[in-house]
Amino acid sequence: MEKKWWQSSVVYQIYPRSFQDSNGDGIGDIPGITSRLEYLADLGVDVIWLSPIYASPNDDNGYDISDYQAIMPEFGTMDDFDRMLEKAHSLGLKIVMDLVVNHTSDEHRWFREAQKSKNNPYRDYYIWRDPKPGMTPGTPGAEPNNWGSCFGGSAWKYDETTGQYFLHLFSKKQPDLNWDNPKVRDEVFNMMTWWLDKGVDGFRMDVISLISKPEGLPDGVANNTGFAGFDQCSTGPRLHEYLQEMNRRVLSKYDIITVGECPGVPMEEARQYANLEGTELNMIFQFEHMASDLDPAAGRYGESKLNLPLLKAILNKWETGLQGKAWNSLYWDNHDQPRAVSRFGNDSDEWREISAKMLATCLHLMQGTPYVFEGEEIGMTNCPWNSLDEINDIESRNNIAQNLKKGIIREDQVLGILRRQSRDNARTPMQWDAGENAGFTTGTPWLRINPNYTRVNVADQVGREDSIRAYYKQLIALRKHSDLIVYGDFELLEPESESVFAYVRTLSSERMLVACNFTDQMVSFEIPEEFRDGKRLIGNYEASGDGKVLRPYEAYAVIVP
Ligand code: ISL
Ligand code: CA
């Protein structure tokens, strides 16, 4: 297999609104990011993925873009961007842009034009349909089909001016682009080329699996909300054709990293998306393991409890299934998910540090490119929200309102749900120090700061040898010098265990055992014979145990020969 730099890289995701404010308006910005680049270089990551920084009315915090070639004024200017890019490159850091092209904002010039009339040259940039015959346009049931928006309600909005509906799989301010129109593809590919010529190092492609809609836009199977989910748009009929065209016309001309966000895409399909011949993308984000703590009937906003055998089965399937055929991405955290240490680890003061290190060990020593989300490297946790008023996230707000109205959840369940599942758990400002506003801003932060910032912050951890951050740094450095960590085959041990996640990696004669305890109890785990005299590579307890048990949340890696 030909080795690629992005296979041995670690990517760090920045949610710009929450990373570092530089001018006291309470909103993170590009100069703020620039001022923290040394911190990231020191951590040892290779690539920074920036959540969207383009002009946007912020209905979905930048995932609704009104101009792909302009910077959101709140974040700074194009000059600020150029300075950031230059400094990043001088520190050996690459910059990956978020490419959000399943939809635009309804305030994008193309959509403003498209809305004017049925024969506007931009009309066909979007997906318009007549109301259902015999129904009163604009009333429930008159929508062209039963698809629901990911943020609640129908995926169709009625437009009075022209008497038609437009499709929006996300908010009504995020109309879906019509990728079947070659002009749309030209526009997107030209825009991508413009950014790449500027020197950016790749793209993370937002819900790229949804861009090709099924022929005839048929009804789907409705769920408990009365609407069908977006499964029927996942890997639509022309998806691979479009990615191959994008690859031919744009991606293949640059030495970059590409990762497609692909909710709902199965492993077998990922072999094509992320194939090693390189005809489409380098890797994708799969979502299956993000459901391993959810009750399938209740979904994202129901109660949650980790099913460890299921989590292992899913990751094992992806590790062994893509082995030699395609490439994995590895993540616990991102801006859409609750904090991993609260979710899969233990965020109490007693176990936060140890369990955060355990999760990091488990993830970073698998095969694939690891992603670290801002604050993960210091063990930032979910936030103890006091009310729905504190929440900014459109997904939680809309879905909770809808589920209350439909009687799917009760009022007294709302806080628990928010604390467990809201996307805003990931979006609270970065905790830099124990001072005012966690060192994030001198003004009023746009979103509540997690009150534990006095105990969980960067300043405390930088320079402390036993910190979570120091441990991440160590894990990241290990990968740089080990083909075994990057390329070794993966083999799961004890798949049925409810408490231990253990696996072996193999590259010719080199073997590595990784053992992780996902519980706060001492559990028995007999170290396999061949590893008894092995060399300890890393571990989250100071000294090795007796080889017969794992202490609470213990994790270690041992290598032979
Ligand atoms: O993560 C999710 C479900 O588990 C959804 O919240 C998420 O919306 C979905 O995965 C798509 O995410 C991406 O596109 C959205 C944007 O809101 C998310 O922030 C983005 O990551 C629409 O652009
Ligand atoms: Ca600012």
Coordinates of C-alpha atoms and ligand atoms in Angstrom, one line a residue:
M1 CA 0.0 0.0 0.0
E2 CA 1.3 3.4 -0.9
K3 CA 1.8 5.6 2.2
K4 CA 0.1 9.0 2.3
W5 CA 0.9 11.9 4.7
W6 CA -2.8 12.1 5.8
Q7 CA -2.7 8.6 7.0
S8 CA -0.1 9.3 9.7
S9 CA -1.6 12.8 10.5
V10 CA -3.8 13.9 13.4
V11 CA -6.5 16.4 12.7
Y12 CA -7.7 19.0 15.2
Q13 CA -11.1 20.5 14.7
I14 CA -11.8 24.2 15.6
Y15 CA -15.3 25.5 16.1
P16 CA -14.3 29.1 15.4
R17 CA -17.2 30.8 17.3
S18 CA -16.0 29.1 20.5
F19 CA -12.2 28.9 20.2
Q20 CA -10.7 32.3 21.0
D21 CA -12.2 35.8 20.9
S22 CA -9.7 38.6 20.1
N23 CA -11.8 41.8 20.2
G24 CA -14.1 41.4 23.2
D25 CA -17.4 40.9 21.3
G26 CA -17.8 37.5 22.9
I27 CA -17.4 35.6 19.6
G28 CA -14.4 33.6 18.7
D29 CA -12.6 34.8 15.5
I30 CA -9.8 34.3 13.1
P31 CA -7.2 36.5 14.8
G32 CA -8.1 34.6 18.0
I33 CA -7.2 31.3 16.1
T34 CA -4.0 32.8 14.8
S35 CA -3.0 33.7 18.3
R36 CA -3.4 30.1 19.4
L37 CA -1.6 28.3 16.6
E38 CA 1.6 27.8 18.6
Y39 CA -0.5 25.9 21.2
L40 CA -1.7 23.5 18.4
A41 CA 1.7 23.1 16.9
D42 CA 3.0 22.2 20.4
L43 CA 0.2 19.6 20.8
G44 CA 1.7 18.0 17.7
V45 CA -1.3 17.9 15.4
D46 CA -0.7 18.2 11.7
V47 CA -3.9 19.5 10.3
I48 CA -6.6 22.0 11.5
W49 CA -10.1 21.6 10.3
L50 CA -12.1 24.9 10.6
S51 CA -15.8 24.6 10.9
P52 CA -17.3 27.2 8.5
I53 CA -15.9 30.7 8.5
Y54 CA -17.7 32.0 5.5
A55 CA -20.3 34.8 5.3
S56 CA -23.5 33.5 6.8
P57 CA -26.7 34.7 8.6
N58 CA -25.9 32.0 11.2
D59 CA -29.2 30.2 11.3
D60 CA -27.1 27.1 11.8
N61 CA -23.8 28.8 12.9
G62 CA -22.1 29.1 9.6
Y63 CA -23.5 25.8 8.0
D64 CA -25.8 28.2 6.1
I65 CA -23.5 30.0 3.8
S66 CA -24.5 33.2 1.9
D67 CA -21.1 33.7 0.2
Y68 CA -18.5 31.0 -0.2
Q69 CA -15.7 33.4 -1.1
A70 CA -16.2 35.9 1.8
I71 CA -15.3 35.7 5.5
M72 CA -18.1 36.1 8.1
P73 CA -17.5 39.7 9.3
E74 CA -17.8 38.6 13.0
F75 CA -14.8 36.3 12.4
G76 CA -12.7 38.9 10.6
T77 CA -11.5 39.7 7.1
M78 CA -9.9 37.8 4.2
D79 CA -6.6 39.5 5.2
D80 CA -7.0 37.9 8.6
F81 CA -7.6 34.6 7.0
D82 CA -4.5 34.9 4.8
R83 CA -2.4 35.8 7.8
M84 CA -3.7 32.8 9.7
L85 CA -3.0 30.5 6.7
E86 CA 0.5 31.8 6.3
K87 CA 1.3 31.5 10.0
A88 CA -0.2 28.0 10.1
H89 CA 2.0 26.9 7.2
S90 CA 5.1 28.4 8.8
L91 CA 4.4 26.3 11.9
G92 CA 3.9 23.2 9.7
L93 CA 0.2 23.1 10.2
K94 CA -2.2 22.5 7.4
I95 CA -5.7 24.1 7.1
V96 CA -8.8 22.2 6.0
M97 CA -11.9 24.1 5.1
D98 CA -15.5 23.0 5.8
L99 CA -17.2 22.6 2.4
V100 CA -21.0 22.9 2.9
V101 CA -22.4 22.3 -0.6
N102 CA -25.5 20.1 0.0
H103 CA -27.2 23.4 0.6
T104 CA -26.6 27.2 0.8
S105 CA -28.2 29.8 2.9
D106 CA -31.5 31.2 1.6
E107 CA -29.7 34.5 1.7
H108 CA -27.1 33.3 -0.9
R109 CA -27.3 35.3 -4.2
W110 CA -28.2 32.2 -6.1
F111 CA -31.3 31.5 -4.0
R112 CA -32.4 35.2 -3.9
E113 CA -32.4 35.0 -7.7
A114 CA -34.0 31.6 -7.9
Q115 CA -36.9 32.8 -5.7
K116 CA -37.8 35.6 -8.1
S117 CA -39.5 33.5 -10.8
K118 CA -39.8 30.1 -12.3
N119 CA -37.8 31.0 -15.3
N120 CA -34.9 32.8 -13.5
P121 CA -31.6 31.4 -14.7
Y122 CA -30.8 30.3 -11.1
R123 CA -34.2 28.6 -10.5
D124 CA -32.8 25.2 -11.3
Y125 CA -29.9 25.6 -8.8
Y126 CA -32.3 24.4 -6.2
I127 CA -35.0 21.8 -5.9
W128 CA -38.6 23.1 -6.5
R129 CA -41.8 21.1 -6.7
D130 CA -45.5 21.9 -7.1
P131 CA -47.9 21.4 -4.1
K132 CA -49.7 18.0 -4.0
P133 CA -52.6 18.2 -6.4
G134 CA -56.0 18.8 -4.7
M135 CA -54.4 20.2 -1.5
T136 CA -54.3 23.8 -0.4
P137 CA -50.8 25.0 -1.1
G138 CA -48.9 25.9 2.1
T139 CA -51.0 23.8 4.4
P140 CA -50.0 20.5 6.0
G141 CA -50.2 17.6 3.6
A142 CA -49.7 19.7 0.5
E143 CA -45.9 19.2 0.6
P144 CA -44.5 17.4 -2.4
N145 CA -43.5 14.4 -0.3
N146 CA -43.3 13.3 3.4
W147 CA -39.6 14.0 4.0
G148 CA -38.7 15.6 7.3
S149 CA -36.1 18.2 8.0
C150 CA -33.2 17.0 10.2
F151 CA -34.1 20.0 12.4
G152 CA -37.8 19.1 12.8
G153 CA -40.9 19.6 10.6
S154 CA -41.3 19.1 6.9
A155 CA -38.3 19.3 4.6
W156 CA -40.4 21.5 2.3
K157 CA -41.1 25.2 2.5
Y158 CA -43.8 26.9 0.4
D159 CA -42.8 29.9 -1.5
E160 CA -45.8 32.3 -2.1
T161 CA -44.2 34.2 -5.0
T162 CA -44.0 31.3 -7.4
G163 CA -46.5 28.9 -5.8
Q164 CA -44.0 26.1 -5.4
Y165 CA -42.1 24.4 -2.6
F166 CA -38.3 24.2 -2.2
L167 CA -36.5 21.3 -0.5
H168 CA -34.5 21.9 2.7
L169 CA -33.1 18.7 4.4
F170 CA -31.9 21.0 7.2
S171 CA -33.4 24.4 8.3
K172 CA -35.8 26.3 6.1
K173 CA -32.9 28.8 5.7
Q174 CA -30.8 26.0 4.2
P175 CA -32.3 25.2 0.7
D176 CA -30.8 22.1 -0.9
L177 CA -28.7 22.6 -4.1
N178 CA -29.6 20.7 -7.2
W179 CA -26.5 18.8 -8.0
D180 CA -28.1 17.3 -11.1
N181 CA -27.7 20.7 -12.7
P182 CA -24.2 20.8 -14.3
K183 CA -24.0 24.6 -13.6
V184 CA -24.2 23.9 -9.9
R185 CA -21.3 21.5 -10.1
D186 CA -19.3 24.0 -12.2
E187 CA -19.9 26.7 -9.5
V188 CA -18.9 24.4 -6.7
F189 CA -15.8 23.1 -8.4
N190 CA -14.7 26.6 -9.4
M191 CA -15.1 27.8 -5.8
M192 CA -13.1 24.8 -4.5
T193 CA -10.4 25.5 -7.0
W194 CA -10.3 29.1 -5.8
W195 CA -9.7 28.1 -2.2
L196 CA -7.1 25.5 -3.1
D197 CA -5.2 28.0 -5.3
K198 CA -5.2 30.2 -2.2
G199 CA -3.3 27.5 -0.5
V200 CA -5.7 25.7 1.7
D201 CA -4.9 22.0 2.3
G202 CA -8.2 20.2 1.9
F203 CA -11.9 19.9 2.7
R204 CA -14.2 18.3 5.2
M205 CA -17.4 17.9 3.2
D206 CA -20.6 18.5 5.1
V207 CA -23.3 15.8 4.6
I208 CA -21.7 15.0 1.2
S209 CA -23.6 11.7 1.1
L210 CA -26.9 13.6 0.6
I211 CA -26.1 15.6 -2.5
S212 CA -27.7 13.2 -5.0
K213 CA -31.4 12.9 -4.5
P214 CA -33.4 9.8 -5.5
E215 CA -35.2 9.9 -8.9
G216 CA -38.8 11.2 -8.5
L217 CA -38.3 12.2 -4.8
P218 CA -40.5 9.3 -3.5
D219 CA -42.1 9.3 -0.1
G220 CA -40.1 7.5 2.6
V221 CA -41.2 5.5 5.7
A222 CA -42.4 7.9 8.3
N223 CA -41.0 7.7 11.9
N224 CA -42.6 8.8 15.1
T225 CA -42.5 12.5 14.1
G226 CA -44.8 11.7 11.1
F227 CA -42.0 12.5 8.6
A228 CA -39.4 10.3 6.9
G229 CA -35.7 10.7 7.8
F230 CA -33.1 11.5 5.2
D231 CA -32.1 7.9 4.6
Q232 CA -33.5 7.9 1.1
C233 CA -31.1 10.7 0.1
S234 CA -28.1 8.8 1.5
T235 CA -25.7 7.8 -1.4
G236 CA -28.3 8.7 -4.1
P237 CA -28.1 7.3 -7.6
R238 CA -25.5 9.8 -8.9
L239 CA -23.4 10.3 -5.7
H240 CA -20.3 8.4 -6.8
E241 CA -20.5 9.9 -10.3
Y242 CA -20.4 13.4 -8.7
L243 CA -17.6 12.6 -6.3
Q244 CA -15.5 11.1 -9.2
E245 CA -16.2 14.2 -11.3
M246 CA -15.1 16.4 -8.4
N247 CA -12.0 14.3 -7.9
R248 CA -11.1 14.4 -11.6
R249 CA -11.7 18.1 -12.0
V250 CA -10.4 19.4 -8.7
L251 CA -9.1 17.2 -6.0
S252 CA -6.7 15.1 -8.0
K253 CA -4.8 18.3 -9.0
Y254 CA -3.7 19.0 -5.4
D255 CA -1.9 17.2 -2.6
I256 CA -4.7 17.6 -0.1
I257 CA -6.7 15.8 2.5
T258 CA -10.4 15.1 2.0
V259 CA -13.0 13.7 4.4
G260 CA -16.7 13.3 3.7
E261 CA -19.3 13.6 6.5
C262 CA -21.5 10.6 5.7
P263 CA -24.3 10.0 8.3
G264 CA -26.1 6.8 7.6
V265 CA -23.5 5.4 5.1
P266 CA -22.8 1.7 5.7
M267 CA -19.3 0.2 5.8
E268 CA -19.7 -1.6 2.5
E269 CA -20.5 1.7 0.8
A270 CA -17.5 3.5 2.5
R271 CA -15.2 1.1 0.6
Q272 CA -16.2 3.0 -2.5
Y273 CA -16.3 6.5 -1.0
A274 CA -12.8 6.2 0.6
N275 CA -11.2 3.7 -1.8
L276 CA -7.4 3.5 -1.7
E277 CA -7.2 4.0 -5.5
G278 CA -8.1 7.5 -4.6
T279 CA -10.9 8.1 -7.1
E280 CA -13.2 9.8 -4.6
L281 CA -12.4 10.9 -1.1
N282 CA -9.5 10.0 1.3
M283 CA -11.9 9.0 4.1
I284 CA -15.3 9.6 5.5
F285 CA -16.9 10.2 8.9
Q286 CA -19.2 7.3 9.7
F287 CA -21.8 7.7 12.4
E288 CA -22.7 4.2 13.5
H289 CA -20.7 4.3 16.7
M290 CA -22.4 7.5 17.7
A291 CA -25.6 5.5 18.1
S292 CA -24.0 2.8 20.4
D293 CA -25.4 4.5 23.5
L294 CA -28.8 5.4 22.1
D295 CA -32.1 3.6 22.3
P296 CA -33.0 3.1 18.6
A297 CA -36.7 3.7 19.3
A298 CA -36.1 7.0 21.2
G299 CA -33.3 8.2 18.9
R300 CA -30.9 11.0 19.5
Y301 CA -33.0 12.8 22.1
G302 CA -34.0 9.9 24.2
E303 CA -32.3 8.3 27.3
S304 CA -28.8 6.9 26.6
K305 CA -26.6 4.2 28.0
L306 CA -23.4 2.9 26.4
N307 CA -23.7 -0.7 25.0
L308 CA -19.9 -1.6 25.0
P309 CA -20.2 -4.9 23.0
L310 CA -22.2 -3.0 20.4
L311 CA -19.6 -0.1 20.2
K312 CA -16.8 -2.7 19.8
A313 CA -18.7 -4.6 17.2
I314 CA -19.3 -1.5 15.1
L315 CA -15.7 -0.2 15.3
N316 CA -14.4 -3.7 14.7
K317 CA -16.5 -4.0 11.5
W318 CA -15.2 -0.6 10.2
E319 CA -11.5 -1.4 11.1
T320 CA -11.5 -4.9 9.5
G321 CA -13.9 -4.0 6.8
L322 CA -11.9 -1.1 5.3
Q323 CA -8.5 -2.8 6.0
G324 CA -6.6 -2.8 2.7
K325 CA -9.5 -1.4 0.7
A326 CA -10.2 2.1 2.1
W327 CA -9.2 4.4 5.0
N328 CA -10.9 5.1 8.3
S329 CA -11.3 8.3 10.2
L330 CA -11.4 8.0 14.0
Y331 CA -13.4 10.3 16.3
W332 CA -15.3 10.4 19.6
D333 CA -16.1 14.1 19.5
N334 CA -17.1 16.9 17.1
H335 CA -19.3 20.0 17.2
D336 CA -22.5 18.0 16.7
Q337 CA -22.0 15.5 19.5
P338 CA -22.1 15.7 23.3
R339 CA -18.7 15.6 24.9
A340 CA -17.1 12.1 24.8
V341 CA -15.7 12.1 28.3
S342 CA -19.3 12.7 29.6
R343 CA -20.8 10.2 27.2
F344 CA -18.4 7.2 27.0
G345 CA -16.1 8.0 30.0
N346 CA -16.8 9.5 33.4
D347 CA -16.8 13.3 33.9
S348 CA -16.7 13.2 37.7
D349 CA -13.7 14.9 39.3
E350 CA -12.5 11.5 40.4
W351 CA -12.4 9.9 37.0
R352 CA -12.5 12.6 34.4
E353 CA -8.7 12.7 33.7
I354 CA -8.2 9.0 33.8
S355 CA -11.2 8.1 31.7
A356 CA -10.4 10.9 29.1
K357 CA -7.0 9.3 28.7
M358 CA -8.5 5.9 28.4
L359 CA -10.8 7.0 25.5
A360 CA -7.9 8.7 23.8
T361 CA -5.7 5.5 24.1
C362 CA -8.5 3.4 22.7
L363 CA -9.1 5.7 19.7
H364 CA -5.6 6.9 18.7
L365 CA -4.1 3.4 18.6
M366 CA -6.7 2.0 16.0
Q367 CA -6.1 2.1 12.3
G368 CA -7.2 5.4 10.7
T369 CA -6.7 9.1 11.0
P370 CA -7.6 10.5 14.4
Y371 CA -9.6 13.7 14.9
V372 CA -9.4 15.7 18.1
F373 CA -12.2 18.3 18.8
E374 CA -11.2 21.5 20.6
G375 CA -11.2 21.0 24.3
E376 CA -11.2 17.2 24.0
E377 CA -7.5 17.3 24.7
I378 CA -8.2 18.8 28.2
G379 CA -11.2 16.7 29.0
M380 CA -13.9 19.3 28.5
T381 CA -17.3 17.9 29.6
N382 CA -21.0 18.4 28.9
C383 CA -22.5 21.5 30.4
P384 CA -25.0 21.6 33.3
W385 CA -27.7 23.6 31.4
N386 CA -30.3 25.3 33.5
S387 CA -32.9 25.9 30.9
L388 CA -33.7 25.7 27.2
D389 CA -33.2 29.5 27.1
E390 CA -29.4 28.9 27.5
I391 CA -29.4 26.8 24.3
N392 CA -28.5 28.3 20.9
D393 CA -28.4 25.2 18.8
I394 CA -31.2 25.1 16.2
E395 CA -31.3 21.3 16.2
S396 CA -31.9 20.9 19.9
R397 CA -34.3 23.8 20.1
N398 CA -36.5 22.7 17.1
N399 CA -36.5 19.0 17.9
I400 CA -37.3 19.5 21.5
A401 CA -40.2 21.8 20.6
Q402 CA -41.5 19.3 18.1
N403 CA -41.1 16.3 20.4
L404 CA -42.9 18.2 23.3
K405 CA -45.7 19.1 21.0
K406 CA -46.1 15.6 19.7
G407 CA -46.0 14.2 23.2
I408 CA -42.9 12.1 22.4
I409 CA -41.1 13.7 25.5
R410 CA -42.3 15.4 28.6
E411 CA -41.4 18.9 29.9
D412 CA -39.6 17.4 32.9
Q413 CA -37.3 15.4 30.6
V414 CA -36.0 18.4 28.7
L415 CA -33.1 19.4 31.0
G416 CA -31.8 15.9 31.2
I417 CA -31.9 15.6 27.4
L418 CA -30.1 18.9 26.9
R419 CA -27.4 18.0 29.4
R420 CA -26.9 14.6 27.8
Q421 CA -27.4 15.2 24.1
S422 CA -27.5 18.9 23.0
R423 CA -25.0 19.8 20.3
D424 CA -24.2 22.9 22.5
N425 CA -22.4 20.7 24.9
A426 CA -19.6 20.6 22.4
R427 CA -19.9 24.3 21.6
T428 CA -19.3 26.0 24.9
P429 CA -16.3 28.2 24.7
M430 CA -12.8 26.8 25.0
Q431 CA -11.5 26.8 28.5
W432 CA -8.0 28.5 28.3
D433 CA -7.5 29.4 32.0
A434 CA -9.2 29.8 35.4
G435 CA -9.6 33.6 34.9
E436 CA -12.5 35.7 33.8
N437 CA -14.6 33.9 31.1
A438 CA -12.1 31.1 31.0
G439 CA -9.7 33.3 29.0
F440 CA -12.0 33.0 26.0
T441 CA -13.2 36.6 25.9
T442 CA -13.1 39.9 27.8
G443 CA -16.7 40.5 26.8
T444 CA -19.9 38.5 27.2
P445 CA -19.5 35.0 25.7
W446 CA -22.1 34.2 22.9
L447 CA -22.8 30.9 24.7
R448 CA -22.6 30.0 28.4
I449 CA -19.2 28.9 29.6
N450 CA -19.1 25.5 31.4
P451 CA -18.7 26.4 35.1
N452 CA -16.0 23.8 35.6
Y453 CA -13.5 26.0 33.7
T454 CA -11.9 26.8 37.0
R455 CA -10.8 23.2 37.3
V456 CA -10.7 22.1 33.6
N457 CA -8.5 24.5 31.6
V458 CA -5.5 24.6 29.3
A459 CA -3.3 26.7 31.7
D460 CA -3.6 24.1 34.4
Q461 CA -2.6 21.3 32.0
V462 CA 0.2 22.8 29.9
G463 CA 3.4 21.9 31.7
R464 CA 1.7 19.4 34.0
E465 CA 3.2 16.1 33.0
D466 CA 0.3 14.0 34.1
S467 CA -2.3 16.1 32.4
I468 CA -4.8 14.9 29.7
R469 CA -3.2 17.3 27.3
A470 CA 0.3 15.8 28.0
Y471 CA -1.1 12.4 27.3
Y472 CA -2.7 13.4 24.0
K473 CA 0.7 14.9 23.1
Q474 CA 2.4 11.7 23.8
L475 CA -0.2 9.6 21.8
I476 CA 0.1 12.0 18.8
A477 CA 3.9 11.8 18.9
L478 CA 3.9 8.0 19.1
R479 CA 2.0 7.7 15.8
K480 CA 4.6 9.8 14.1
H481 CA 7.3 7.1 14.6
S482 CA 5.2 3.9 14.3
D483 CA 4.1 2.3 11.1
L484 CA 2.5 -0.3 13.4
I485 CA 0.1 2.3 14.8
V486 CA -0.6 3.8 11.4
Y487 CA -0.8 0.7 9.3
G488 CA -1.1 -2.4 11.5
D489 CA -4.0 -4.8 11.0
F490 CA -6.7 -4.7 13.7
E491 CA -8.0 -7.7 15.7
L492 CA -10.6 -7.3 18.4
L493 CA -10.2 -9.4 21.6
E494 CA -13.1 -10.4 24.0
P495 CA -15.9 -9.0 21.8
E496 CA -18.6 -10.0 24.4
S497 CA -17.0 -8.2 27.4
E498 CA -19.2 -5.6 28.9
S499 CA -16.3 -3.7 30.5
V500 CA -13.1 -4.3 28.5
F501 CA -12.2 -3.0 25.0
A502 CA -9.0 -4.7 24.0
Y503 CA -7.4 -5.2 20.6
V504 CA -4.2 -6.3 18.9
R505 CA -2.5 -4.5 16.0
T506 CA -0.1 -6.4 13.8
L507 CA 2.5 -5.3 11.2
S508 CA 4.7 -8.1 10.1
S509 CA 6.5 -9.4 13.2
E510 CA 5.5 -6.4 15.4
R511 CA 2.5 -6.7 17.6
M512 CA 0.8 -4.3 20.0
L513 CA -1.8 -5.0 22.6
V514 CA -4.2 -2.2 23.6
A515 CA -6.4 -2.8 26.7
C516 CA -9.0 -0.4 28.0
N517 CA -11.4 -0.6 30.9
F518 CA -14.6 1.3 30.2
T519 CA -15.9 1.1 33.8
D520 CA -15.2 2.6 37.3
Q521 CA -14.6 -0.9 38.7
M522 CA -11.6 -3.1 38.9
V523 CA -12.1 -5.8 36.2
S524 CA -10.2 -9.0 35.4
F525 CA -8.2 -9.0 32.2
E526 CA -5.5 -11.6 31.7
I527 CA -2.7 -10.1 29.6
P528 CA -2.1 -12.6 26.7
E529 CA 1.0 -14.7 27.1
E530 CA 3.0 -13.2 24.2
F531 CA 2.7 -9.7 25.7
R532 CA 3.8 -10.6 29.2
D533 CA 7.4 -9.5 28.7
G534 CA 6.5 -6.8 26.2
K535 CA 7.5 -3.1 26.4
R536 CA 4.9 -0.7 27.8
L537 CA 4.3 2.0 25.2
I538 CA 1.9 4.2 27.1
G539 CA -0.6 3.9 30.0
N540 CA -2.8 6.1 32.1
Y541 CA -1.7 4.8 35.4
E542 CA 1.8 5.5 36.6
A543 CA 3.0 1.9 36.8
S544 CA 1.9 -1.3 35.1
G545 CA -0.6 -3.4 37.0
D546 CA -0.2 -7.1 37.7
G547 CA -1.3 -8.3 34.2
K548 CA -4.4 -9.9 35.6
V549 CA -6.7 -6.9 36.2
L550 CA -7.5 -3.5 34.8
R551 CA -8.0 -0.8 37.4
P552 CA -10.9 1.7 36.9
Y553 CA -10.7 3.2 33.5
E554 CA -7.2 1.9 33.0
A555 CA -5.7 1.8 29.5
Y556 CA -2.3 0.8 28.3
A557 CA -0.5 -0.4 25.2
V558 CA 2.2 -3.0 25.2
I559 CA 4.4 -3.9 22.2
V560 CA 6.4 -7.0 21.2
P561 CA 9.1 -7.9 20.2
Ligands
ISL1 O1 -25.1 14.9 14.1 C1 -26.2 14.8 13.8 C2 -27.1 13.7 14.1 O2 -26.5 12.8 15.0 C3 -26.9 15.9 13.2 O3 -26.9 16.8 14.2 C4 -26.1 16.7 12.1 O4 -26.9 17.7 11.7 C5 -25.8 15.9 10.8 O5 -24.9 14.9 11.2 C6 -25.2 16.8 9.7 O6 -24.2 17.6 10.2 C7 -23.7 18.6 9.4 O7 -24.6 19.3 8.6 C8 -25.5 20.1 9.3 C9 -24.9 21.0 10.4 O8 -25.9 21.5 11.2 C10 -23.9 20.2 11.3 O9 -23.3 21.1 12.2 C11 -22.9 19.6 10.3 O10 -21.9 19.0 11.0 C12 -26.2 21.0 8.3 O11 -25.2 21.7 7.5
CA2 CA -14.5 38.4 18.3

